[in-house]
XYZ file of C-alpha atoms in Angstrom:
703
model
C 16.936 39.941 -19.212
C 13.164 39.418 -19.589
C 13.915 36.662 -22.058
C 16.404 35.088 -19.623
C 13.830 35.106 -16.800
C 11.160 33.636 -19.092
C 13.574 30.939 -20.246
C 14.405 29.996 -16.625
C 10.735 29.814 -15.618
C 9.915 27.733 -18.694
C 12.825 25.375 -17.936
C 11.685 24.885 -14.333
C 8.094 24.178 -15.429
C 9.188 21.692 -18.101
C 11.460 19.837 -15.660
C 8.678 19.726 -13.045
C 6.272 18.196 -15.567
C 8.946 15.743 -16.725
C 9.609 14.635 -13.144
C 5.900 14.094 -12.492
C 5.381 12.284 -15.797
C 8.434 10.086 -15.259
C 7.261 9.126 -11.784
C 3.751 8.228 -13.005
C 5.187 6.230 -15.927
C 7.542 4.282 -13.652
C 4.752 3.496 -11.204
C 2.585 2.209 -14.060
C 5.444 0.085 -15.368
C 6.097 -1.251 -11.870
C 2.448 -2.280 -11.573
C 2.056 -3.650 -15.108
C 5.619 -4.953 -15.561
C 6.461 -8.515 -16.412
C 6.465 -10.912 -13.490
C 8.953 -13.645 -12.762
C 7.976 -17.090 -14.080
C 6.333 -18.281 -10.869
C 4.038 -15.229 -10.718
C 1.822 -16.597 -13.464
C 0.442 -18.901 -10.785
C -0.740 -16.084 -8.519
C -4.446 -15.775 -7.694
C -6.669 -13.907 -10.128
C -9.162 -11.326 -8.963
C -12.263 -13.421 -9.747
C -15.458 -13.072 -7.792
C -15.456 -16.144 -5.501
C -18.163 -17.442 -3.231
C -18.639 -20.115 -0.618
C -21.994 -21.869 -0.491
C -24.463 -19.338 0.904
C -27.990 -18.052 0.404
C -27.192 -14.635 -1.011
C -29.941 -13.946 -3.529
C -27.601 -12.126 -5.911
C -25.615 -15.333 -6.476
C -28.761 -17.095 -7.655
C -29.769 -14.524 -10.224
C -30.971 -16.221 -13.363
C -28.143 -14.735 -15.458
C -25.330 -16.001 -13.239
C -23.543 -19.252 -14.110
C -22.682 -21.386 -11.088
C -19.698 -23.721 -11.401
C -18.592 -26.144 -8.698
C -14.902 -27.121 -8.481
C -14.493 -30.403 -6.609
C -10.877 -31.117 -5.610
C -9.623 -34.570 -4.662
C -7.200 -33.197 -2.078
C -7.004 -30.483 0.573
C -6.830 -26.772 -0.215
C -3.191 -26.180 0.851
C -1.646 -28.791 -1.449
C 0.572 -27.035 -4.056
C -0.835 -29.095 -6.940
C -4.387 -28.152 -5.922
C -3.469 -24.466 -5.667
C -1.950 -24.498 -9.166
C -4.969 -26.273 -10.677
C -7.282 -23.813 -8.970
C -5.307 -20.819 -10.207
C -5.376 -22.181 -13.761
C -9.180 -22.490 -13.583
C -9.487 -18.939 -12.244
C -7.228 -17.522 -14.973
C -9.863 -18.478 -17.556
C -13.182 -18.085 -15.749
C -12.288 -14.742 -14.196
C -12.744 -13.320 -17.697
C -16.451 -14.209 -17.483
C -18.254 -11.674 -15.283
C -21.289 -13.957 -14.948
C -19.253 -16.848 -13.504
C -19.654 -17.718 -9.820
C -17.222 -20.353 -8.525
C -17.733 -22.691 -5.594
C -14.882 -24.812 -4.186
C -15.003 -28.066 -2.237
C -12.109 -30.283 -1.084
C -12.427 -34.072 -0.570
C -9.077 -34.366 1.271
C -8.492 -37.940 0.049
C -4.719 -37.814 0.528
C -5.232 -38.203 4.240
C -8.593 -40.003 4.126
C -8.573 -42.889 1.661
C -10.988 -45.449 3.159
C -14.248 -46.487 1.530
C -16.107 -45.549 4.726
C -14.825 -41.997 4.423
C -15.941 -41.756 0.780
C -19.376 -43.110 1.717
C -19.670 -40.524 4.492
C -18.526 -37.824 2.094
C -21.217 -38.873 -0.378
C -23.910 -38.568 2.296
C -22.588 -35.153 3.283
C -22.636 -33.885 -0.319
C -26.078 -35.403 -0.858
C -27.384 -33.250 1.997
C -25.203 -30.223 1.193
C -26.138 -29.952 -2.501
C -29.728 -31.123 -2.232
C -31.860 -28.884 -4.407
C -28.824 -27.055 -5.781
C -28.337 -26.787 -9.522
C -24.906 -26.131 -11.068
C -24.212 -25.275 -14.690
C -21.038 -27.388 -14.629
C -18.829 -29.329 -12.205
C -15.035 -29.375 -12.591
C -13.353 -32.335 -10.856
C -9.587 -32.439 -10.300
C -7.484 -35.624 -10.029
C -8.520 -39.267 -9.830
C -10.447 -39.375 -6.531
C -12.876 -36.603 -7.511
C -13.090 -37.987 -11.070
C -14.074 -41.508 -9.867
C -16.415 -39.973 -7.274
C -18.187 -37.991 -10.020
C -18.446 -41.040 -12.306
C -20.109 -42.984 -9.500
C -22.450 -40.341 -8.109
C -23.131 -37.898 -10.944
C -26.693 -39.045 -11.498
C -27.644 -38.643 -7.835
C -25.587 -35.598 -6.827
C -25.320 -33.595 -10.056
C -28.011 -34.978 -12.335
C -27.825 -33.729 -15.945
C -24.846 -31.524 -15.045
C -21.786 -31.490 -17.361
C -18.609 -32.832 -15.716
C -15.130 -31.580 -16.740
C -12.106 -33.407 -15.319
C -8.376 -32.635 -15.144
C -5.299 -34.129 -13.459
C -6.514 -37.685 -14.046
C -3.844 -40.418 -14.185
C -5.961 -43.587 -14.361
C -8.051 -42.927 -17.442
C -10.008 -45.634 -19.240
C -11.792 -44.261 -22.268
C -14.183 -47.175 -22.276
C -15.497 -46.066 -18.867
C -17.009 -42.880 -20.341
C -18.117 -44.067 -23.790
C -21.799 -44.060 -22.780
C -21.484 -40.915 -20.635
C -22.225 -37.966 -22.897
C -22.023 -35.490 -20.019
C -18.292 -35.775 -19.324
C -15.065 -34.555 -20.940
C -11.717 -33.204 -19.752
C -7.930 -33.411 -19.902
C -5.702 -36.308 -18.857
C -2.651 -35.676 -16.670
C 0.156 -36.951 -18.865
C 3.717 -37.127 -17.479
C 6.704 -37.389 -19.821
C 8.970 -39.727 -17.823
C 11.076 -40.750 -20.800
C 12.077 -37.185 -21.744
C 13.062 -36.443 -18.147
C 15.325 -39.527 -17.976
C 16.867 -38.699 -21.363
C 17.573 -35.157 -20.175
C 19.212 -36.546 -17.024
C 21.542 -38.739 -19.099
C 22.540 -35.718 -21.233
C 23.165 -33.478 -18.228
C 24.978 -36.260 -16.291
C 26.637 -38.627 -18.771
C 28.314 -40.538 -15.910
C 24.978 -41.795 -14.549
C 24.551 -45.603 -14.743
C 21.890 -46.073 -12.048
C 18.527 -44.415 -11.580
C 16.979 -44.666 -8.096
C 13.173 -44.378 -8.319
C 11.283 -43.197 -5.212
C 7.585 -44.057 -5.314
C 4.698 -44.915 -2.976
C 1.738 -47.311 -3.117
C -0.981 -44.696 -3.597
C -3.290 -44.704 -6.614
C -1.202 -42.018 -8.292
C 2.009 -43.833 -7.403
C 0.828 -47.076 -8.969
C -0.291 -45.279 -12.129
C 3.075 -43.573 -12.492
C 4.951 -46.829 -11.929
C 3.002 -48.447 -14.760
C 4.037 -45.596 -17.065
C 7.668 -45.978 -15.997
C 7.675 -49.750 -16.526
C 6.541 -49.244 -20.130
C 9.633 -47.194 -20.994
C 12.244 -49.012 -18.882
C 13.134 -51.474 -21.709
C 14.347 -48.577 -23.861
C 17.005 -47.757 -21.204
C 18.084 -51.296 -20.172
C 21.428 -51.090 -21.950
C 22.238 -47.666 -20.469
C 21.126 -47.541 -16.855
C 19.947 -49.764 -14.034
C 16.661 -48.855 -12.328
C 16.481 -49.316 -8.544
C 13.065 -48.890 -6.846
C 12.746 -47.495 -3.311
C 9.167 -48.298 -2.359
C 7.332 -49.936 0.500
C 9.813 -48.241 2.831
C 9.664 -45.865 5.753
C 10.774 -42.320 5.007
C 13.786 -42.748 7.299
C 14.962 -45.744 5.253
C 14.588 -43.818 1.994
C 16.593 -40.881 3.354
C 19.330 -43.183 4.632
C 19.718 -44.844 1.243
C 19.775 -41.678 -0.883
C 22.292 -40.071 1.484
C 24.778 -42.809 0.577
C 24.393 -42.708 -3.228
C 27.501 -42.367 -5.419
C 28.111 -39.857 -8.220
C 27.115 -42.351 -10.921
C 23.545 -42.325 -9.624
C 20.562 -40.000 -10.077
C 17.249 -39.958 -8.205
C 13.811 -39.936 -9.841
C 11.106 -38.753 -7.408
C 7.630 -39.778 -8.498
C 5.310 -39.550 -5.473
C 5.978 -40.404 -1.846
C 3.021 -39.177 0.162
C 2.512 -42.325 2.249
C 5.379 -44.522 3.489
C 5.445 -48.091 4.755
C 4.416 -46.994 8.271
C 1.390 -45.175 6.752
C 2.871 -41.831 7.732
C 1.454 -39.140 5.453
C 3.748 -36.536 3.886
C 2.687 -33.523 1.883
C 4.394 -32.888 -1.449
C 6.412 -30.072 0.164
C 7.484 -32.231 3.118
C 8.488 -35.179 0.938
C 10.296 -32.950 -1.571
C 12.215 -30.993 1.064
C 13.277 -34.140 2.966
C 14.435 -35.975 -0.149
C 16.006 -32.917 -1.789
C 17.986 -31.894 1.296
C 19.252 -35.406 2.102
C 20.223 -36.512 -1.397
C 23.852 -35.982 -2.428
C 22.971 -36.461 -6.097
C 20.476 -34.541 -8.289
C 16.799 -35.422 -7.881
C 14.599 -35.249 -11.007
C 10.804 -34.828 -10.954
C 7.747 -34.515 -13.234
C 5.623 -31.808 -11.530
C 6.372 -28.108 -11.274
C 5.365 -27.742 -7.605
C 8.374 -29.883 -6.617
C 10.731 -27.196 -7.941
C 10.235 -25.193 -4.759
C 11.544 -28.086 -2.668
C 15.124 -28.466 -3.945
C 14.439 -30.747 -6.909
C 16.639 -30.339 -10.010
C 13.634 -30.577 -12.367
C 12.946 -32.259 -15.684
C 10.155 -32.208 -18.251
C 7.414 -31.296 -15.835
C 3.638 -31.300 -15.915
C 1.978 -28.099 -14.781
C -1.037 -28.090 -12.473
C -1.706 -24.550 -13.672
C -1.983 -25.729 -17.302
C -4.243 -28.627 -16.264
C -6.584 -26.210 -14.526
C -6.402 -23.701 -17.370
C -7.457 -26.283 -19.993
C -10.281 -27.489 -17.718
C -11.409 -23.879 -17.312
C -11.417 -23.375 -21.087
C -13.507 -26.540 -21.580
C -15.950 -25.362 -18.889
C -16.215 -21.963 -20.564
C -17.080 -23.578 -23.915
C -19.776 -25.723 -22.294
C -21.320 -23.089 -19.996
C -20.964 -19.887 -22.026
C -20.811 -21.141 -25.644
C -23.365 -23.921 -25.300
C -21.137 -26.702 -26.687
C -22.120 -30.176 -25.437
C -19.481 -32.244 -23.588
C -19.953 -35.120 -26.051
C -18.807 -32.800 -28.849
C -15.550 -31.913 -27.049
C -12.933 -34.707 -27.314
C -10.953 -35.605 -24.201
C -7.547 -33.890 -24.272
C -5.103 -36.793 -23.993
C -1.818 -34.945 -24.159
C -1.159 -32.265 -21.568
C 1.480 -29.569 -21.989
C 4.891 -30.311 -20.468
C 7.922 -28.055 -20.373
C 11.531 -28.431 -19.312
C 11.911 -26.581 -16.005
C 14.912 -26.625 -13.661
C 15.748 -25.108 -10.276
C 18.618 -22.577 -10.294
C 20.023 -23.601 -6.907
C 19.886 -27.324 -7.690
C 21.739 -26.695 -10.974
C 24.472 -24.816 -9.099
C 24.706 -27.565 -6.499
C 25.086 -30.227 -9.207
C 27.581 -28.127 -11.216
C 25.349 -28.122 -14.312
C 25.585 -25.073 -16.579
C 22.422 -23.490 -17.959
C 23.679 -23.581 -21.556
C 23.698 -27.398 -21.407
C 19.947 -27.573 -20.666
C 17.484 -28.680 -23.380
C 16.332 -25.945 -25.749
C 13.473 -23.861 -24.404
C 14.149 -24.764 -20.773
C 12.953 -22.454 -18.002
C 15.167 -21.866 -14.970
C 13.186 -20.836 -11.881
C 14.132 -19.479 -8.454
C 16.915 -17.303 -9.876
C 18.297 -14.971 -7.190
C 16.956 -11.458 -7.646
C 19.511 -8.652 -7.330
C 18.795 -5.367 -5.587
C 18.754 -3.595 -8.949
C 16.246 -6.061 -10.429
C 13.978 -5.622 -7.402
C 14.132 -1.822 -7.268
C 15.275 -0.906 -10.771
C 12.417 1.540 -11.391
C 13.137 3.305 -8.100
C 16.859 3.447 -8.938
C 16.065 4.823 -12.400
C 13.688 7.408 -10.997
C 16.123 8.601 -8.308
C 18.966 8.758 -10.823
C 16.920 10.693 -13.383
C 15.585 12.993 -10.653
C 19.074 13.665 -9.329
C 20.460 14.412 -12.792
C 17.547 16.724 -13.596
C 18.040 18.540 -10.299
C 21.739 18.956 -11.088
C 20.815 20.307 -14.514
C 18.309 22.671 -12.909
C 20.907 23.898 -10.411
C 23.400 24.465 -13.235
C 20.898 26.422 -15.317
C 19.855 28.547 -12.354
C 23.478 29.126 -11.349
C 24.301 30.403 -14.845
C 21.256 32.680 -14.836
C 22.011 33.948 -11.340
C 25.560 34.763 -12.371
C 24.257 36.686 -15.371
C 21.744 38.548 -13.210
C 24.420 39.504 -10.700
C 26.445 41.069 -13.471
C 23.378 42.960 -14.651
C 22.651 44.046 -11.068
C 26.153 45.463 -10.761
C 25.701 47.329 -14.012
C 22.366 48.663 -12.791
C 23.856 49.756 -9.463
C 26.610 51.521 -11.382
C 23.966 53.165 -13.552
C 22.055 54.221 -10.421
C 25.105 55.924 -9.028
C 25.660 57.753 -12.298
C 22.001 58.816 -12.420
C 22.160 60.114 -8.835
C 25.243 62.199 -9.718
C 23.543 63.545 -12.811
C 20.402 64.471 -10.859
C 22.521 66.269 -8.244
C 24.455 68.215 -10.871
C 21.342 69.199 -12.834
C 19.100 70.265 -9.988
C 19.022 73.786 -11.306
C 17.776 72.566 -14.654
C 15.046 70.337 -13.131
C 12.143 72.208 -14.705
C 13.714 72.019 -18.152
C 14.387 68.304 -17.890
C 11.152 67.297 -16.105
C 9.959 65.177 -19.001
C 13.290 63.351 -19.264
C 13.382 62.827 -15.492
C 9.869 61.341 -15.484
C 10.982 58.861 -18.117
C 14.068 58.071 -16.042
C 11.922 57.492 -12.936
C 9.719 55.087 -14.891
C 12.818 53.184 -15.942
C 13.939 53.062 -12.329
C 10.545 51.713 -11.275
C 10.802 48.954 -13.856
C 14.351 48.258 -12.740
C 13.272 48.008 -9.119
C 10.461 45.595 -10.040
C 12.921 43.548 -11.998
C 15.383 43.524 -9.096
C 12.608 42.322 -6.802
C 12.004 39.404 -9.158
C 15.759 38.816 -9.359
C 15.927 38.707 -5.569
C 13.087 36.199 -5.452
C 14.729 33.966 -8.062
C 18.045 34.238 -6.245
C 16.317 32.973 -3.091
C 14.860 30.084 -5.075
C 18.309 29.343 -6.503
C 19.818 29.216 -3.024
C 16.940 26.946 -1.983
C 17.598 24.565 -4.901
C 21.342 24.498 -4.245
C 20.775 23.804 -0.553
C 18.256 21.028 -1.166
C 20.525 19.402 -3.773
C 23.407 19.497 -1.274
C 21.179 17.990 1.437
C 20.015 15.180 -0.865
C 23.650 14.243 -1.661
C 24.166 12.970 1.903
C 21.291 10.405 2.172
C 21.765 9.307 -1.445
C 25.501 8.816 -0.835
C 24.789 6.893 2.357
C 22.296 4.678 0.498
C 24.810 3.948 -2.298
C 27.485 3.034 0.286
C 25.033 0.758 2.116
C 23.946 -0.913 -1.134
C 27.600 -1.502 -2.118
C 28.273 -3.065 1.299
C 25.198 -5.312 0.949
C 26.278 -6.340 -2.578
C 29.756 -7.280 -1.268
C 28.262 -9.334 1.586
C 25.866 -11.012 -0.854
C 28.805 -11.963 -3.103
C 30.691 -13.471 -0.130
C 27.650 -15.490 0.914
C 27.117 -16.676 -2.671
C 30.728 -17.834 -2.916
C 30.412 -19.768 0.338
C 27.162 -21.301 -0.860
C 28.685 -22.274 -4.211
C 31.684 -23.813 -2.469
C 29.524 -25.696 -0.013
C 31.162 -23.804 2.892
C 28.176 -21.809 4.095
C 27.331 -22.201 7.782
C 24.250 -21.270 9.693
C 26.245 -18.566 11.434
C 27.215 -17.116 8.020
C 23.557 -16.872 7.048
C 22.624 -15.353 10.409
C 25.407 -12.769 10.103
C 24.277 -11.996 6.550
C 20.638 -11.560 7.642
C 21.693 -9.281 10.517
C 23.837 -7.248 8.149
C 20.985 -7.102 5.599
C 18.565 -5.846 8.254
C 20.984 -3.121 9.344
C 21.688 -2.052 5.766
C 17.956 -2.082 4.908
C 17.234 0.212 7.861
C 20.056 2.545 6.793
C 18.781 2.655 3.190
C 15.171 3.145 4.292
C 16.073 5.947 6.717
C 18.216 7.806 4.175
C 15.787 7.443 1.269
C 12.918 8.518 3.510
C 14.951 11.584 4.457
C 15.667 12.361 0.791
C 11.991 11.874 -0.106
C 10.929 14.303 2.641
C 13.388 16.910 1.370
C 12.167 16.492 -2.217
C 8.513 16.685 -1.098
C 9.135 19.918 0.814
C 11.203 21.389 -2.041
C 8.561 20.490 -4.624
C 5.758 22.068 -2.589
C 7.695 25.273 -1.904
C 9.183 25.533 -5.425
C 5.796 25.125 -7.113
C 4.311 27.763 -4.793
C 7.098 30.153 -5.787
C 6.656 29.600 -9.500
C 2.854 29.445 -9.659
C 1.426 32.501 -7.917
C -2.021 31.179 -7.131
C -4.072 31.326 -3.996
C -5.029 28.117 -2.263
C -6.130 26.857 1.133
C -3.508 25.330 3.411
C -2.806 24.523 7.065
C -0.627 27.345 8.375
C 1.364 25.376 10.989
C 2.127 22.563 8.542
C 3.259 25.020 5.838
C 5.557 26.896 8.241
C 7.263 23.587 9.015
C 7.676 22.969 5.252
C 9.205 26.444 4.865
C 11.685 25.785 7.676
C 12.527 22.386 6.208
C 13.243 23.990 2.815
C 15.451 26.601 4.533
C 17.286 23.994 6.585
C 20.471 24.167 4.416
C 20.833 27.911 5.176
C 19.987 27.489 8.863
C 22.472 24.631 9.260
C 25.296 27.068 8.547
C 24.375 29.039 11.693
C 24.027 28.247 15.387
C 20.558 29.758 15.643
C 17.439 28.014 16.952
C 14.045 28.687 15.352
C 10.995 28.175 17.541
C 7.449 28.046 16.070
C 4.340 28.695 18.159
C 1.215 28.100 16.081
C -2.214 26.588 16.818
C -2.601 23.317 14.952
C -5.814 23.912 13.010
C -5.509 27.404 11.502
C -6.403 27.167 7.812
C -5.886 30.146 5.488
C -6.635 31.081 1.876
C -3.402 32.850 0.843
C -0.673 32.992 -1.730
C 1.650 30.316 -0.251
C 4.586 31.507 -2.378
C 4.285 35.053 -0.995
C 4.088 33.724 2.580
C 7.232 31.617 1.992
C 9.024 34.735 0.670
C 8.017 36.734 3.776
C 9.328 34.111 6.235
C 12.449 33.455 4.142
C 13.409 37.148 3.827
C 12.860 37.750 7.550
C 15.105 34.809 8.424
C 17.782 35.922 5.934
C 17.587 39.462 7.327
C 18.170 38.142 10.862
C 21.015 35.845 9.809
C 22.789 38.612 7.830
C 22.227 41.651 10.077
C 21.131 40.623 13.566
C 23.995 38.329 14.602
C 27.756 38.074 14.392
C 29.031 35.106 12.315
C 29.651 32.762 15.281
C 26.762 33.916 17.463
C 23.951 31.607 18.552
C 20.535 33.218 18.723
C 16.879 32.338 19.124
C 14.274 33.269 16.540
C 10.585 32.920 17.483
C 7.733 32.757 14.967
C 4.405 33.034 16.794
C 0.951 32.840 15.183
C -2.311 33.956 16.765
C -5.865 34.374 15.483
C -8.624 36.777 16.475
C -11.630 38.329 14.696
C -10.675 37.114 11.240
C -7.084 38.363 11.440
C -3.928 36.250 11.565
C -1.129 37.907 13.547
C 2.426 36.766 12.817
C 4.936 37.946 15.396
C 8.535 37.419 14.276
C 11.179 38.054 16.967
C 14.959 37.673 17.075
C 17.265 38.362 20.039
C 20.026 39.865 17.897
C 21.738 43.244 17.805
C 18.606 45.316 17.236
C 18.453 48.545 15.232
C 18.965 52.227 15.776
C 15.907 54.460 15.285
C 17.435 55.761 12.040
C 17.819 52.276 10.599
C 14.379 51.275 11.857
C 12.758 54.148 9.936
C 14.372 53.059 6.651
C 14.080 49.275 7.084
C 11.407 48.948 4.355
C 12.974 51.417 1.899
C 14.234 49.938 -1.402
C 18.010 49.605 -1.738
C 18.587 50.538 1.883
C 21.143 48.248 3.532
C 23.784 48.434 6.237
C 25.828 45.722 4.500
C 26.342 47.261 1.088
C 29.413 45.759 -0.558
C 29.244 42.554 1.517
C 26.291 40.844 -0.144
C 23.340 43.025 0.929
C 21.051 44.377 -1.815
C 18.623 46.406 0.306
C 15.620 44.701 -1.284
C 14.796 41.900 1.183
C 12.583 43.831 3.646
C 11.256 46.024 0.839
C 9.961 42.832 -0.807
C 8.438 41.762 2.515
C 6.643 45.123 2.836
C 5.230 44.947 -0.721
C 4.074 41.348 -0.267
C 2.375 42.034 3.077
C 0.673 45.333 2.125
C -0.179 44.879 -1.554
C -0.146 41.137 -2.176
C -1.523 39.862 1.139
C -3.697 42.919 1.977
C -2.223 43.247 5.465
C -0.030 45.489 7.653
C 3.531 45.197 8.993
C 5.201 46.990 11.893
C 8.832 46.925 13.044
C 9.783 47.280 16.720
C 13.480 47.186 17.625
C 15.815 48.161 20.404
C 19.565 48.305 20.000
C 21.257 45.456 21.860
C 17.947 43.698 22.657
C 16.512 42.450 19.379
C 13.908 43.081 16.689
C 10.224 42.208 16.331
C 8.104 42.354 13.179
C 4.330 42.272 13.694
C 2.427 41.220 10.576
C -1.390 41.203 10.481
C -3.125 39.443 7.598
C -6.763 38.589 6.802
C -7.396 34.857 6.990
C -8.727 34.980 3.404
C -7.239 37.134 0.647
C -9.952 38.520 -1.617
C -9.925 38.526 -5.385
C -12.060 40.572 -7.769
C -15.736 39.972 -7.216
C -15.189 38.011 -3.987
C -16.496 38.689 -0.499
C -14.481 37.998 2.618
C -15.793 34.779 4.099
C -14.382 31.418 5.200
């Protein structure tokens, strides 16, 4: 039996360590796991700074880099360029980045640029940068014009430039960069493969600098498609006219959105606004060349990435600033990286299958299932539940074995008692044998005490496992319901039958289900937390400091499965800030055995009683007064209440060890005293007095 107990304890410890290790591993994987494609554009954790006079930023070892954007800070293209720059320069601890935004999308007059020059002349007077990164044409042209006065002798790195004339920088040894190259031809070819019925391509474009540059690129490749499709240009129009025309297009037509930030009425539209308006009003697929459009309902194409533009510019800046390479020795990068990217929802709307896309294509905005979002949590809960079931099974087998051994021992006890009675006359002759027998009995009693404690832990595990089944089952039911509703909404969306009311009903249902799942999982987590704390305290007999009122609540929570089977009410009266240095496992055993004693002996099966646990403190002593209003005891029973193997319920589940264990724990383990006061028909009170700090060898009693 010693081996069986050791095996059970070892199993519990191993499973506890496995649970903790699994949880830590899953959390690390959740943090370091692969992100969805768009997440590569998220901000890096680089040390940023606005222009200020902090002396640390001007330390001689720090490298100051100014990033001058052509447009405003909230434009998607600008954000992607900026994130690409950060992804490189955040690796350099000595890099300090400054950001400025020219906002030329909404301010395009020469007067504005002249005013901006005067502002920068004053703003950066006396400031010295190690490099200046300019993004897009406006900032690039601004830097070419004013570099000598604003940023004299400072290397310039450009990106996102459409209008590039190599002759303009032949005598400028301080500039290099990457050209924004769009692959219009590949996008049109992909459209003809995906939609063979297309004979007309409607091109939406504006009269901005970028729009004119893109139109020139398109006009160069139009002759190669003359025999296949007809190109129709929608330009110099108001947005309302454009939307009216694309809403009436037939199935043999596709739309090519270049840029449409300013319409005929000089109304300014952001990329998001233009993309969302055109994407939502067009009945045919809309193709594009930039990745930021893919969040606005565009189908996609061979797109240019603002992130890649910024990343290359950042790498060039790093070579110049940190490796000492001169700009004149770094050739201008004339071919930017494009990649086929398509929007999942637009593909579904157009009826295009993913396996028909060009090789290496990326599909973004895929719907994320509940499992994909919370897969690590699902795995952890599943593994935890299975391990708990395994633990319960192992403990149940061991408990069954111990019960058989207990019965054998009780039978042996009866035989020994008969033998002692018959051989009283020969006591002196058999004194040595009797002493040996008494030692065996003492060992047996100690073993039975441990068996009783493990049986209590087994009942605790079984109860907690049963309690966890309910919230986990509720969560699974709720998840299944949400999955079914999601499938219905998806079918309506795919069939073009979804209404606003359907979406509202789905959102309401999702909110309700989310609350149900959250409530039930929170309940399960609380049960597991309480069980873990109490179980560890039972298995590891070590002293530690803990808040008494909080721990009593944990004990009652762990005993909730047993208490739920009764109609009794447990009331706790305890000051909030009493802190003790005890064996928490022994204290749990004391409370648990007292409650079990009341439930088994003090009340009839259907009775409803009140049990009060009151804590008080005075002169370094903690007084625990445990009172039930049950049947009470006779004086004879009261005298024997702490004797081993004494029970009034022998043969119906009572072992007679519960209060004996309490007495041993209070007197020998906790260094305290216990007193029983009972009156038949009134109830029973146990008064336990314990020092607030249990002493070990070589310790003095102090707090």
